[in-house]
Each structure stands twice: as structure tokens, then as C-alpha cells.
Amino acid sequence: MADMDIGVLLPTGTAQWGPAGDARELVAFGRSAERAGFTSLFANDSLISPRVEALTMLAALAPVTDSVTLGTAALMPFLRRPVQAAQALASIDLLSAGRLVVTVGAGFPGRFGRPLYTLSELPWERRFVRLDETVALWRALWDGADAFHGEILRFEDIPPTTRPHRAGGPPIWLGGATPAAQARTGRMYDGWLPYPPDPADYSSGLRSIREAATAAGRETDDITPALFVSVRIDGDAESGRRTLDDYARAMYGMPLEQLEEIQAVVTGSADQVLEQLGRYVAAGARHIVARLGALDLHSQRDQLEQLADLIPALRAAADHAST
């Protein structure tokens, strides 16, 4: 049987709670997702829109969940001091007994990227070098290093830091989908979490990652092929698109037509959603992280339950694609 994980992005943004929303309901939401059969819970990271901070959310879930992977989608390390971030991540890995996965990203041009670097008092230039060095620093600290010498990050006489539950620390995935990001994923990351609008682009990107991994002397099976996708199950595609348009405008300040040019979005009846997700499974995705298209916590729970009903069929699709 092929391994197939289906996870959910926690609705940590206040725009997803509705007028009566209570942040404390997010912990119960995560526990409900675990009971419903989801195998991972992810939190995203931003300073642009009000939300519960990603690592705080995962720390709250660590002691009250049993088996689900706890992940970031995606963490932007430049928002934090790199040594302090290593400490926080190791702590969550300890609290969860080794269930943490860290997806990282460097931000995007426009209001989702450069202004955050200004707030973080860091230059926008060479952001990808900074990202890769931060990851290398984390891994060195988790292995007990007391110094680090990179092109940008340089530390001497580092005191003993918190060691994670797992030797070497939690897996670290990359969220980028450009050719350069694919090459970097193949060379040094443990997984890939993009959101390409076309499954064909997912397939070609995964092929490029595996070629880069082979060239670097790595095993391709050591890199988890994941997918970040917005999902709305509705009566039909037209009604689903209307709701997702409201969602896109509330979350991104843009219409759905613009959002789906850059991100994977699926909607329609349960069968239609299953067929669309199945195309990504056939393209190689083996860990789906679904962002539920709903703007209040009651509707989020309804979407969670409907998507949970598709989990057996998605796993069957993975088995079929692997034969």
C-alpha cells in the first residue's frame, strides 16, 4: 500500500473565524481533525494579516494530540532570530515526541515579502542564501555545534542549545516551486510543499527535484512530495467558486480568478473535488495539506468533515498510482 498523508491547514487567521470566533477553538479543531483521520495539522506564518502565530499554535497542539504530524506551511525564518528559532523548533519537536515537520519559505515579491523584511530589519537581497544558511545553522545546532560559518550567518562560541527529539532534528521541507527552488529541494531539503495550479507542473517539478537529488547523491525516496491546496466542497463547482471568491478577497485582497493563477484551488461536489485532487496524486503528491475555503469556524468544521469522507478514496488513488 502506498503511503498517503492527508492533512489540514489550521484556520489560524482571524478572517477565518467569523464574528463569534474564539481562538481557543483552534485546539479543539485540531483534535477533531486527528480523530477524523487526518494525519497532519499545519499552521502558516505571516505578519500581514492577524493570526495566531504558527509556532505558538503547534506548541499548543503538541501535548493534546497523539499521532498527527505538526507542520508549518510555510514558516518564514527571517521573521525570527535564527538561533532562537532553532530553540523553539527543537522544543516543539520535544513536546510532540518527534512529530514536527518544518516547511520554510523566503517570502514573495509584493506585500507578502519585501515589507516583512523591512519589519525584520533584514535585506531583501540574497534572501534565498539566507534561508538555506538558516536551515544549515539549525541542523548544525541540533547536532551540537558550537560555531557556524556561512556567507551571511556567522556565530562563534554558541552555548549548548536544546536538542530535538529526533537525532538531526525535524524534517525540513521547502515551499518554493521555481526551477531554482526545485534544484535546492533536491540538493538539501527533506520535502517539497508547493501549490502549482496545474498538476502537470507538479509532475515536472517533482521530476526535476528527483534529478537534482540523484545528481547530489541523495535517495529520491528521502524527499516527501507534498501539495498545498485550497479546497471547497460544495453542491457544485459554481457555488463553490462563489464561496472561494469571497475567501480569496478576504484572505488575499484579490478575486478567485487571480488567486487560482498562482495557487492550486479545487472546488465542486465531493466527487469533483476527489477527481481534481486525484490528478495531483497521479502526478506524484503523497502528502496533501488542504486549506479549507470557509470564513467561519462552523463552516470550517463542516468542510473538515466532508473532506474527511474522501480520505479512503484518496489513499486508494495513491495505491492505484503506485502500481
Short mmCIF file of C-alpha atoms in Angstrom, two decimals:
data_model
loop_
_atom_site.label_atom_id
_atom_site.label_comp_id
_atom_site.label_asym_id
_atom_site.label_seq_id
_atom_site.Cartn_x
_atom_site.Cartn_y
_atom_site.Cartn_z
CA MET A 1 0.00 0.00 0.00
CA ALA A 2 1.38 3.45 -0.92
CA ASP A 3 1.93 5.92 1.89
CA MET A 4 -0.56 8.77 1.60
CA ASP A 5 -0.96 11.53 4.17
CA ILE A 6 -3.87 13.93 4.18
CA GLY A 7 -3.52 16.97 6.40
CA VAL A 8 -5.32 20.22 7.02
CA LEU A 9 -4.18 23.80 7.41
CA LEU A 10 -5.47 25.14 10.70
CA PRO A 11 -7.61 28.29 10.32
CA THR A 12 -5.30 30.43 12.43
CA GLY A 13 -6.17 33.69 10.62
CA THR A 14 -8.84 35.76 12.32
CA ALA A 15 -10.60 36.26 8.97
CA GLN A 16 -11.44 32.54 9.06
CA TRP A 17 -13.20 32.58 12.43
CA GLY A 18 -16.38 34.60 11.81
CA PRO A 19 -17.66 37.31 14.16
CA ALA A 20 -18.13 34.93 17.11
CA GLY A 21 -14.87 33.05 16.62
CA ASP A 22 -12.71 32.17 19.59
CA ALA A 23 -9.01 31.38 19.11
CA ARG A 24 -9.24 28.68 21.77
CA GLU A 25 -11.47 26.67 19.45
CA LEU A 26 -8.43 26.01 17.24
CA VAL A 27 -7.08 23.41 19.65
CA ALA A 28 -10.40 21.54 19.61
CA PHE A 29 -10.43 21.87 15.81
CA GLY A 30 -7.03 20.21 15.59
CA ARG A 31 -8.06 17.38 17.89
CA SER A 32 -11.24 16.84 15.83
CA ALA A 33 -9.15 16.62 12.66
CA GLU A 34 -6.95 13.94 14.23
CA ARG A 35 -9.99 11.91 15.30
CA ALA A 36 -11.48 12.27 11.80
CA GLY A 37 -8.47 10.56 10.24
CA PHE A 38 -6.27 13.45 9.11
CA THR A 39 -2.59 12.64 9.61
CA SER A 40 -1.18 16.16 9.82
CA LEU A 41 -2.01 19.63 11.10
CA PHE A 42 -0.25 22.65 9.61
CA ALA A 43 -0.08 26.34 10.52
CA ASN A 44 1.04 29.16 8.26
CA ASP A 45 3.15 32.18 9.09
CA SER A 46 2.74 35.86 8.31
CA LEU A 47 2.78 39.39 9.70
CA ILE A 48 0.44 40.68 7.00
CA SER A 49 -2.90 39.52 8.42
CA PRO A 50 -3.86 38.97 12.08
CA ARG A 51 -3.44 35.34 13.10
CA VAL A 52 -2.28 33.06 15.89
CA GLU A 53 1.49 32.74 15.49
CA ALA A 54 2.46 29.44 13.86
CA LEU A 55 4.88 28.01 16.43
CA THR A 56 2.61 29.04 19.30
CA MET A 57 -0.23 27.14 17.63
CA LEU A 58 1.82 23.99 17.17
CA ALA A 59 3.14 24.15 20.74
CA ALA A 60 -0.45 24.29 21.99
CA LEU A 61 -1.34 21.19 19.95
CA ALA A 62 1.75 19.13 20.79
CA PRO A 63 0.65 17.82 24.22
CA VAL A 64 -3.04 17.31 23.32
CA THR A 65 -2.60 15.29 20.11
CA ASP A 66 -1.23 11.78 19.80
CA SER A 67 -0.05 10.86 16.33
CA VAL A 68 -0.60 13.66 13.81
CA THR A 69 2.36 15.38 12.22
CA LEU A 70 2.57 19.05 13.25
CA GLY A 71 3.88 21.28 10.49
CA THR A 72 4.46 24.79 9.23
CA ALA A 73 3.22 25.82 5.78
CA ALA A 74 5.34 27.75 5.42
CA LEU A 75 7.48 29.22 8.17
CA MET A 76 9.40 32.34 7.19
CA PRO A 77 12.61 32.09 9.21
CA PHE A 78 13.68 35.67 8.54
CA LEU A 79 10.91 36.83 10.90
CA ARG A 80 12.86 35.31 13.82
CA ARG A 81 16.39 35.31 15.17
CA PRO A 82 17.91 32.12 13.74
CA VAL A 83 19.33 30.64 16.96
CA GLN A 84 16.13 31.42 18.86
CA ALA A 85 14.08 29.77 16.10
CA ALA A 86 16.22 26.62 16.38
CA GLN A 87 15.45 26.55 20.11
CA ALA A 88 11.70 26.97 19.55
CA LEU A 89 11.54 24.29 16.86
CA ALA A 90 13.54 21.82 18.95
CA SER A 91 11.20 22.49 21.87
CA ILE A 92 8.10 21.72 19.79
CA ASP A 93 9.75 18.55 18.50
CA LEU A 94 10.39 17.52 22.10
CA LEU A 95 6.86 18.35 23.24
CA SER A 96 5.38 16.36 20.35
CA ALA A 97 7.80 13.42 20.74
CA GLY A 98 9.24 13.92 17.26
CA ARG A 99 6.14 14.82 15.22
CA LEU A 100 7.29 18.19 13.84
CA VAL A 101 7.86 18.99 10.14
CA VAL A 102 9.16 22.44 9.21
CA THR A 103 8.30 23.83 5.78
CA VAL A 104 10.21 27.05 5.10
CA GLY A 105 10.00 29.84 2.58
CA ALA A 106 11.71 33.15 1.84
CA GLY A 107 8.59 35.22 1.14
CA PHE A 108 7.30 36.59 -2.14
CA PRO A 109 7.63 39.86 -4.04
CA GLY A 110 4.94 42.41 -3.28
CA ARG A 111 3.19 42.92 0.02
CA PHE A 112 3.78 39.31 1.13
CA GLY A 113 7.56 39.61 1.03
CA ARG A 114 9.64 42.77 0.91
CA PRO A 115 7.69 44.71 3.61
CA LEU A 116 8.22 41.80 6.01
CA TYR A 117 11.98 42.02 5.51
CA THR A 118 11.80 45.73 6.31
CA LEU A 119 9.93 44.95 9.53
CA SER A 120 12.53 42.29 10.33
CA GLU A 121 15.38 44.74 9.64
CA LEU A 122 16.91 42.42 7.05
CA PRO A 123 17.78 43.00 3.38
CA TRP A 124 15.57 41.55 0.66
CA GLU A 125 18.64 40.77 -1.40
CA ARG A 126 20.22 37.29 -1.10
CA ARG A 127 17.15 36.04 0.76
CA PHE A 128 17.50 32.51 -0.61
CA VAL A 129 21.10 32.24 0.57
CA ARG A 130 19.96 33.45 3.98
CA LEU A 131 17.16 30.87 4.04
CA ASP A 132 19.40 27.94 3.14
CA GLU A 133 22.05 29.06 5.63
CA THR A 134 19.44 29.36 8.38
CA VAL A 135 18.37 25.78 7.74
CA ALA A 136 22.00 24.63 7.75
CA LEU A 137 22.54 26.51 11.03
CA TRP A 138 19.52 24.82 12.62
CA ARG A 139 20.76 21.40 11.62
CA ALA A 140 24.24 22.18 12.96
CA LEU A 141 22.84 23.38 16.29
CA TRP A 142 20.62 20.33 16.59
CA ASP A 143 23.74 18.20 16.11
CA GLY A 144 25.51 20.05 18.93
CA ALA A 145 27.68 22.55 17.00
CA ASP A 146 29.14 25.48 18.96
CA ALA A 147 30.03 27.58 15.89
CA PHE A 148 28.72 28.22 12.38
CA HIS A 149 30.46 29.89 9.45
CA GLY A 150 28.29 30.79 6.48
CA GLU A 151 28.38 33.55 3.90
CA ILE A 152 25.78 35.60 5.80
CA LEU A 153 25.32 33.89 9.18
CA ARG A 154 28.40 33.56 11.36
CA PHE A 155 28.37 32.58 15.02
CA GLU A 156 31.14 31.72 17.46
CA ASP A 157 31.02 30.28 20.98
CA ILE A 158 27.39 29.18 20.78
CA PRO A 159 26.31 27.83 24.17
CA PRO A 160 24.61 24.42 24.40
CA THR A 161 21.20 24.59 22.74
CA THR A 162 18.07 22.48 23.11
CA ARG A 163 18.37 19.21 21.22
CA PRO A 164 15.22 17.99 19.41
CA HIS A 165 13.54 14.64 19.99
CA ARG A 166 14.98 13.15 16.80
CA ALA A 167 18.67 12.96 16.03
CA GLY A 168 19.41 15.63 13.45
CA GLY A 169 16.13 17.41 14.12
CA PRO A 170 12.77 17.52 12.35
CA PRO A 171 12.49 17.13 8.55
CA ILE A 172 12.69 20.45 6.73
CA TRP A 173 10.70 20.98 3.54
CA LEU A 174 10.87 23.82 1.01
CA GLY A 175 7.79 25.60 -0.25
CA GLY A 176 9.12 27.12 -3.48
CA ALA A 177 8.26 25.95 -6.99
CA THR A 178 10.69 27.83 -9.24
CA PRO A 179 13.37 25.81 -11.07
CA ALA A 180 15.97 27.15 -8.62
CA ALA A 181 13.83 26.12 -5.65
CA GLN A 182 13.34 22.67 -7.14
CA ALA A 183 17.10 22.25 -7.54
CA ARG A 184 17.68 23.36 -3.93
CA THR A 185 15.00 20.97 -2.71
CA GLY A 186 16.72 18.10 -4.45
CA ARG A 187 20.11 19.03 -3.02
CA MET A 188 19.32 19.73 0.63
CA TYR A 189 15.67 19.56 1.72
CA ASP A 190 13.62 16.67 3.09
CA GLY A 191 10.37 17.50 1.32
CA TRP A 192 8.61 19.78 -1.15
CA LEU A 193 5.36 21.68 -0.45
CA PRO A 194 4.38 23.80 -3.49
CA TYR A 195 0.92 24.83 -4.73
CA PRO A 196 1.07 24.76 -8.55
CA PRO A 197 -2.28 25.44 -10.26
CA ASP A 198 -1.65 22.70 -12.85
CA PRO A 199 -0.95 19.08 -11.85
CA ALA A 200 1.33 18.81 -14.91
CA ASP A 201 3.59 21.45 -13.35
CA TYR A 202 3.65 19.43 -10.15
CA SER A 203 4.74 16.34 -12.06
CA SER A 204 7.51 18.12 -13.97
CA GLY A 205 8.70 19.89 -10.81
CA LEU A 206 8.89 16.64 -8.89
CA ARG A 207 10.86 15.09 -11.74
CA SER A 208 13.34 18.00 -11.60
CA ILE A 209 13.71 17.59 -7.83
CA ARG A 210 14.46 13.90 -8.16
CA GLU A 211 17.02 14.57 -10.89
CA ALA A 212 18.75 17.13 -8.65
CA ALA A 213 18.67 14.70 -5.71
CA THR A 214 20.25 11.94 -7.79
CA ALA A 215 22.95 14.33 -9.01
CA ALA A 216 23.68 15.23 -5.38
CA GLY A 217 23.98 11.56 -4.39
CA ARG A 218 20.73 11.52 -2.43
CA GLU A 219 17.94 8.96 -2.40
CA THR A 220 14.84 10.35 -4.10
CA ASP A 221 12.57 8.46 -1.69
CA ASP A 222 14.00 10.56 1.14
CA ILE A 223 12.20 13.66 -0.21
CA THR A 224 8.49 13.86 0.66
CA PRO A 225 6.35 15.07 -2.27
CA ALA A 226 3.64 17.21 -0.67
CA LEU A 227 1.00 19.60 -2.02
CA PHE A 228 -0.61 22.72 -0.55
CA VAL A 229 -4.10 23.20 -1.99
CA SER A 230 -7.20 25.25 -1.22
CA VAL A 231 -10.30 23.04 -1.08
CA ARG A 232 -14.01 23.83 -1.02
CA ILE A 233 -16.61 21.04 -1.19
CA ASP A 234 -19.99 22.41 -2.25
CA GLY A 235 -23.11 21.46 -4.14
CA ASP A 236 -21.44 22.18 -7.46
CA ALA A 237 -18.44 23.98 -8.89
CA GLU A 238 -20.32 27.26 -9.45
CA SER A 239 -21.45 27.64 -5.83
CA GLY A 240 -18.02 26.55 -4.61
CA ARG A 241 -16.33 29.20 -6.74
CA ARG A 242 -18.61 31.92 -5.36
CA THR A 243 -17.64 31.00 -1.81
CA LEU A 244 -13.96 30.73 -2.70
CA ASP A 245 -14.12 34.15 -4.33
CA ASP A 246 -15.28 35.60 -1.02
CA TYR A 247 -12.48 33.66 0.68
CA ALA A 248 -9.80 34.91 -1.72
CA ARG A 249 -10.90 38.51 -1.31
CA ALA A 250 -10.98 38.24 2.50
CA MET A 251 -7.63 36.45 2.81
CA TYR A 252 -5.63 37.95 -0.07
CA GLY A 253 -7.49 41.01 -1.22
CA MET A 254 -7.84 39.55 -4.72
CA PRO A 255 -10.57 37.75 -6.71
CA LEU A 256 -10.52 33.98 -7.12
CA GLU A 257 -9.59 34.29 -10.80
CA GLN A 258 -6.34 35.96 -9.80
CA LEU A 259 -5.59 33.62 -6.90
CA GLU A 260 -6.02 30.45 -8.94
CA GLU A 261 -3.45 31.68 -11.44
CA ILE A 262 -0.76 31.23 -8.77
CA GLN A 263 -2.17 28.65 -6.33
CA ALA A 264 -3.78 25.22 -6.52
CA VAL A 265 -7.53 25.54 -5.94
CA VAL A 266 -10.12 22.78 -6.21
CA THR A 267 -13.86 23.04 -5.67
CA GLY A 268 -17.16 21.47 -6.59
CA SER A 269 -19.06 18.44 -5.38
CA ALA A 270 -17.27 15.79 -3.35
CA ASP A 271 -16.78 13.71 -6.49
CA GLN A 272 -15.44 16.70 -8.42
CA VAL A 273 -13.00 17.59 -5.62
CA LEU A 274 -11.87 13.97 -5.42
CA GLU A 275 -11.25 13.89 -9.18
CA GLN A 276 -9.23 17.13 -9.07
CA LEU A 277 -7.14 16.06 -6.07
CA GLY A 278 -6.66 12.69 -7.73
CA ARG A 279 -4.88 14.41 -10.63
CA TYR A 280 -2.24 15.69 -8.19
CA VAL A 281 -1.97 12.25 -6.61
CA ALA A 282 -1.40 10.77 -10.07
CA ALA A 283 1.28 13.45 -10.59
CA GLY A 284 3.12 12.18 -7.53
CA ALA A 285 1.79 14.06 -4.49
CA ARG A 286 1.83 11.87 -1.38
CA HIS A 287 1.09 14.39 1.37
CA ILE A 288 -1.84 16.74 0.80
CA VAL A 289 -2.16 19.82 3.02
CA ALA A 290 -5.67 21.20 2.46
CA ARG A 291 -6.62 24.76 3.25
CA LEU A 292 -10.38 24.77 3.80
CA GLY A 293 -12.26 27.51 1.95
CA ALA A 294 -14.54 28.84 4.68
CA LEU A 295 -14.78 32.12 6.59
CA ASP A 296 -16.14 30.98 9.95
CA LEU A 297 -15.22 28.15 12.30
CA HIS A 298 -18.58 26.38 11.97
CA SER A 299 -18.14 26.19 8.18
CA GLN A 300 -14.51 25.17 8.66
CA ARG A 301 -15.70 22.18 10.71
CA ASP A 302 -18.28 21.30 8.08
CA GLN A 303 -15.62 21.35 5.37
CA LEU A 304 -13.33 19.28 7.59
CA GLU A 305 -15.97 16.57 7.95
CA GLN A 306 -16.74 16.49 4.24
CA LEU A 307 -13.06 16.25 3.30
CA ALA A 308 -12.53 13.50 5.88
CA ASP A 309 -15.06 11.40 3.97
CA LEU A 310 -12.70 11.50 0.95
CA ILE A 311 -9.63 10.22 2.81
CA PRO A 312 -10.15 6.49 1.97
CA ALA A 313 -10.65 7.29 -1.71
CA LEU A 314 -7.54 9.50 -1.83
CA ARG A 315 -5.48 6.72 -0.30
CA ALA A 316 -6.90 4.26 -2.81
CA ALA A 317 -5.91 6.69 -5.60
CA ALA A 318 -2.35 6.75 -4.26
CA ASP A 319 -2.27 2.94 -4.24
CA HIS A 320 -3.51 2.86 -7.83
CA ALA A 321 -0.98 5.50 -8.95
CA SER A 322 1.86 3.50 -7.39
CA THR A 323 1.04 0.22 -9.13
#
